[in-house]
């Protein structure tokens, strides 16, 4: 497949892309034309259909379309001049070409996560983890392909798994380094901390906030999901229940970041700091990736880091 | 009964009080004495037992004790010099004398609340309200005698009911004045907004944060309680569920006040403002009450109001 | 009259509009053309005059002009291609067609306000209210047609009256619900709270901040106006004067919102909360109105509410 | 007179002091005694009257009393053991001995201020200044003996004049250094900026916030006073009026410091910075004075400066 | 020379300008053209080279180029239609025409600064000042032509000297007015306060943050430079060293403005306030200058002043 | 030795303690007595010397004194009634008994730190680390016995080493987990990050802020120390210098925590988060230690954590 990031001015393109939006507009001259946004996993590009003749088949937003087009340059940015369009059939394209996706091995990550689950000594927490991550095939499938964000860090297929594993491994280090930590509680809450995101964000290609996501948020939904399962299993003490739910509720660390409680247990604080550290490291990685051409140049003020930032020179 | 607020210097007291705390201490001279704090519904007083002879029976914190004592003045404040003590038997005292209690009629307030429940037209919300407030005797009993706070506004028996009713009535006015409001949603969420406080605070005479209260908070617990019941009842649409839960979650209005979501619906915003207004009016009432002697004098900087405040002169 | 909000692409328009701005520009080709913004009470539209021939009469900003034009579409937005223009004469148009205006009955609202004035028992406050709202025809006329804002809530003819009445009625409810409130002070200050806006904003069609508005603000000017009248009337006690002026000064509730004093009286606090509640309810109404097509869709992050918001689903 | 700051342990004192407070208390033994606070311009001291015999005449708070007492030390601090008391007659003492007072020459400062008034070229502002500072003997007398604060900087007799003059002279420098400044406006507003303090604080020896001070504040009252006089004089343009009133309203520089408007004119900003600088320099002077013994030691965290501070070593 | 600020539509221009940026773009028609930004000390202008024929010599960003062009108007703004270009030779132009430059006399300012240096009585500080400002020709040359900012106040050649002198003179006034000040420390730290800007910003025409500027900042670098020189000179007491370095470190006044320490000495506080006052006065001057046409109109919300601002009417 | 934490009421003590403070006071009766504070590594205790006879030898603050005393209880807290005192001779006591000290093995920690130094591949950074930590015996000795704080986390002998090693090991984990990190820069800056504390805090037993500490702070001093050594060594590139100094300057993460620059490099951000995490984990450990008796009780609002906190129940 010809990826959008590789388009060169002047070349002819004939391939299938995901239509993110489509509008019919009127030019000054009174003539109608169509303006579309096309997407694959490497990026987005604008396209224009100037001649609405019968080479242009019907299609709508979120359809996959086969196009014949030329790559042009408009105000310094590439743009497609589209001559022919038709909706593609389901077998003609591979979904994974159209969504950003983790560059790590999903199955390998999943195995690492299961190993961490199995390292939890508290029998109740261990059974709880397995009930979701080892014994619920629907949940497992969803968890593996979910992103962890609409736009910021880990906003790609597999991002939720990648972020969860990375936080859990950092927590494993912390539990080893600081004896004050209850490892079972910390590992369990790390693995569950963002589980509510499954209901907060819709799947790709949409990957947008759901109604539940906007109104309730993943923090509440995660604690509610885990709490309900613990009640169903019936073997948990009150302390096992409220300590785990607390860690999930408090994992954003500050009220103004949406946690209804500040961390009151050392594990809740450790989890919130591990979560934050992983998010920031990944954000730096993604920032450099999307500015690869800049090399060691300053990238301007970055709101997330509240600073002008730069790749470290070797 | 002789209430603490009415003690006069020099008088002899013989009555039963709740012992809030007791300590045995050693004087400079090396002699032991006991220091106690006694409480009834009108206030707190310090007492000393200088002579630990056999007129002093055994008692502990949260016991009700019968004392013989003289009211003295120490550094300008009244203090009891206790001569004799014994634990009181259960039939000898009336619990209601020892806890601050609403000065309104609980049954009358409860009837008003039920009338508001019955004014809700949405059948699902109506049944939900009745399942708690009309059909669950344990819940009703608890709700009627709970306080709404450990120390600030409505921190007395019946305070949760009084505050809930007052907020719901204000919301009723708002729903009438602003057609943009969905009355059913607003009234229902007003009645449920602080329901989680039943698990956040223990009952009087302790009236302190529970483990669940400290770790999870009434906002989360209220939304979880109501959410679980809606799921059990099985007749609610997703929208009915998430809109109601949102209003409960967002009722503190700001993330920094412990709501995990800012109000995203007009009813959620109206509820948060009604809740805040009722809390502030009651706080002024309680402040003036506890400073009745001050009359129209300035009461000094009040942290809650971020201002020096004064009773309005007529 | 043909309202701007009803224009359809392609149709010919011949009607009178208010010219909000006009500029003469030069095209790339070196030819001059004119760019105008036209307004009526339903909205704004851009227009271009490509041919500066003698069908184009002289006109200036804030003139009412009769145009012959065609509705076209430019970059997805409607635009007028204007062929002929002349200034309209005063009798040819009705001012009320050109300004946003309350959809409530002004005289009915005024009567309700007078009734509230007459419900104030304190003789001094009652006479003070009547001296402005019942006995000063110029003031009454101005008050009735003023807006309450440049752009945010109640920014239309009659908005000041509508907002004032709505706040005063809410305060009436509060005074009834909370015995701690001095009703006369609260109602009087509610009716006067935004009276300084008469000098802060110029009248429609301009409706912009005046020099006095920018330099002094309606809070100061309102308290000064009311204070001066009380001094002239000569019958007020110091307490009647400073308590009323305080409520006006403190009605924004927080120093950072422009009140030079935080509320120090319970009536001042109640007024500030009632003012805020009315403003927020109206802001939601206006937001939904200007997004009617969106229905129950999320409207994106709204700075005023610091949240993504949505109309409540029924 | 024997000043409080010069008392030495063990010495006998027989002199007149201002009684700031007096209370009758009961000792553990049941015996009554009196506790008083005495003040002169050099400080405050506690005193006890252990024997309430007929050498102790009647007196009340804010009386000047003649005492016979011995200086003792209690918990490291000096304390008076008072044997005899009687109320002093008016001729027996000099008020200036009992209040903190500027160490500068009041008449010399006043002359400097008048010279600054007379340097203002704008005829209206010049006449306005003279109407207060040169032609109103009551105002002049009050202005000369007022303090500028209850407790912080310039909280002494003559403090308002000293601070006003110091700010006006700094503004004179600024007007000379920065041509962007309108000198007449800056000097006039500097001289008037704190004039409302005459009504915000009561006179010595009380020197406390008045009702008007608490409810309205000196910022509002100053702008109102000056505004009313300008209206009475009748010769001012709107611009002369609102620019001067703006500078007074905005002189605290920030909304959160009680200005209802942020500085919108360069003179308003310059005035607010000059006011702040003078306040901070005087606060340092007073801090060092009250910690003279500390020499070049660190004085601990000072809330006003948000830092641990120290006198600069030479 | 023909300055950019004086260009009139239609005129032909033949002169040398600094090329701030140059890009080759493709028009819709597929034809290439060049877009440039040209600068002289009076401003910036866009230019287009539509015909890339052999009248167009090679040039790059930051070259000085001789152009033949016509002044046109595009969307209301002037634009150059460039016909011929060649790189200019070094002798053909005068650098001072191409950079914004102080309108004060540099040599006169420098003499004033030296006089202030020589007024410092502390021998160590005096020698330290002279070692930089009187005895180090390279430093002197750099200091004279440096700007004090990338964009905000004093962002022009000579700006660093102008700002430094202005702050030092204000500090001289302060030292005279407030005896609590140690004049030698204040004057010395005022003269050194922004010396680190020499390494924080590159020279004109670039005038941008350096790597050191972004990573270390002028506050750290200034304190380090002065500290190292004091250590080399070897005659300073610890107190002379740490008090001077503290004043430099604390001169932004607040941690959130980049000072690693809040002012702990009165001189550090005075310096920070003088620095701020000079910056604000100059910012007002520059704001009015760049809005000269606006006259006494309101200039809209200015982020720096957090207010809508206006030139003061006379 | 008999440690203070083990004192029991009534027992006689005869041992040597560090005198933290001593004052002579006068009792109500006019009699002089002495009040002292004594310290060992387990805590502080108050003592009184009621009889100033010749059994009481001369001693001063920070002397080590041999006392004969009885443990009594005053207002619920233990207090020493001291009968005899003499200054102890240097050989009579072991300094390590009088200061809080790390419970880890200093030499083992030092070896781990050296191993981390030796794992740095960049030759310049490696030599720089060794020049301090392997080749400068004075520095090594100081670094080993310094605390990392006056009062909060790691405020004990060896605390600086313990904290530094713990942060460096966490950074080692991070460098392994996130390929975006330059390990050499991160490990080097982690080891140097708090090196300025050697000059910010005086040694035990004083362990208080020095003049340099108050005026300059450890952030500036650390960056200056490392910068100077790099300049002396002469082999560093500009990038090696400013990147390392930046990481030290930015290690508090936020301007309001005293860093003059926000992290602009990913290593600077990682270091600041690792530093914070280690500080918080240690603070929890110390909090639980000092509240061991509380067990799993809530410990009340903890300012550092902005929450009521509790030890996690197993």
Tab-separated table of N, CA, C and O in Angstrom, chain C residues 18 74 106 134 146:
chain	number	residue	atom	x	y	z
C	18	UNK	N	-28.686	46.944	8.725
C	18	UNK	CA	-27.776	47.841	9.424
C	18	UNK	C	-26.351	47.523	9.002
C	18	UNK	O	-25.924	46.369	9.035
C	74	UNK	N	-19.482	31.307	0.011
C	74	UNK	CA	-18.035	31.438	-0.114
C	74	UNK	C	-17.373	30.632	1.002
C	74	UNK	O	-17.599	30.895	2.179
C	106	UNK	N	-41.968	43.156	27.782
C	106	UNK	CA	-41.266	44.152	28.602
C	106	UNK	C	-42.210	44.784	29.628
C	106	UNK	O	-41.859	44.937	30.802
C	134	UNK	N	-40.117	54.054	39.531
C	134	UNK	CA	-41.515	54.455	39.327
C	134	UNK	C	-41.632	55.928	38.990
C	134	UNK	O	-42.609	56.342	38.357
C	146	UNK	N	-32.199	48.570	27.887
C	146	UNK	CA	-30.777	48.265	27.968
C	146	UNK	C	-30.529	46.765	27.926
C	146	UNK	O	-31.344	45.960	28.350
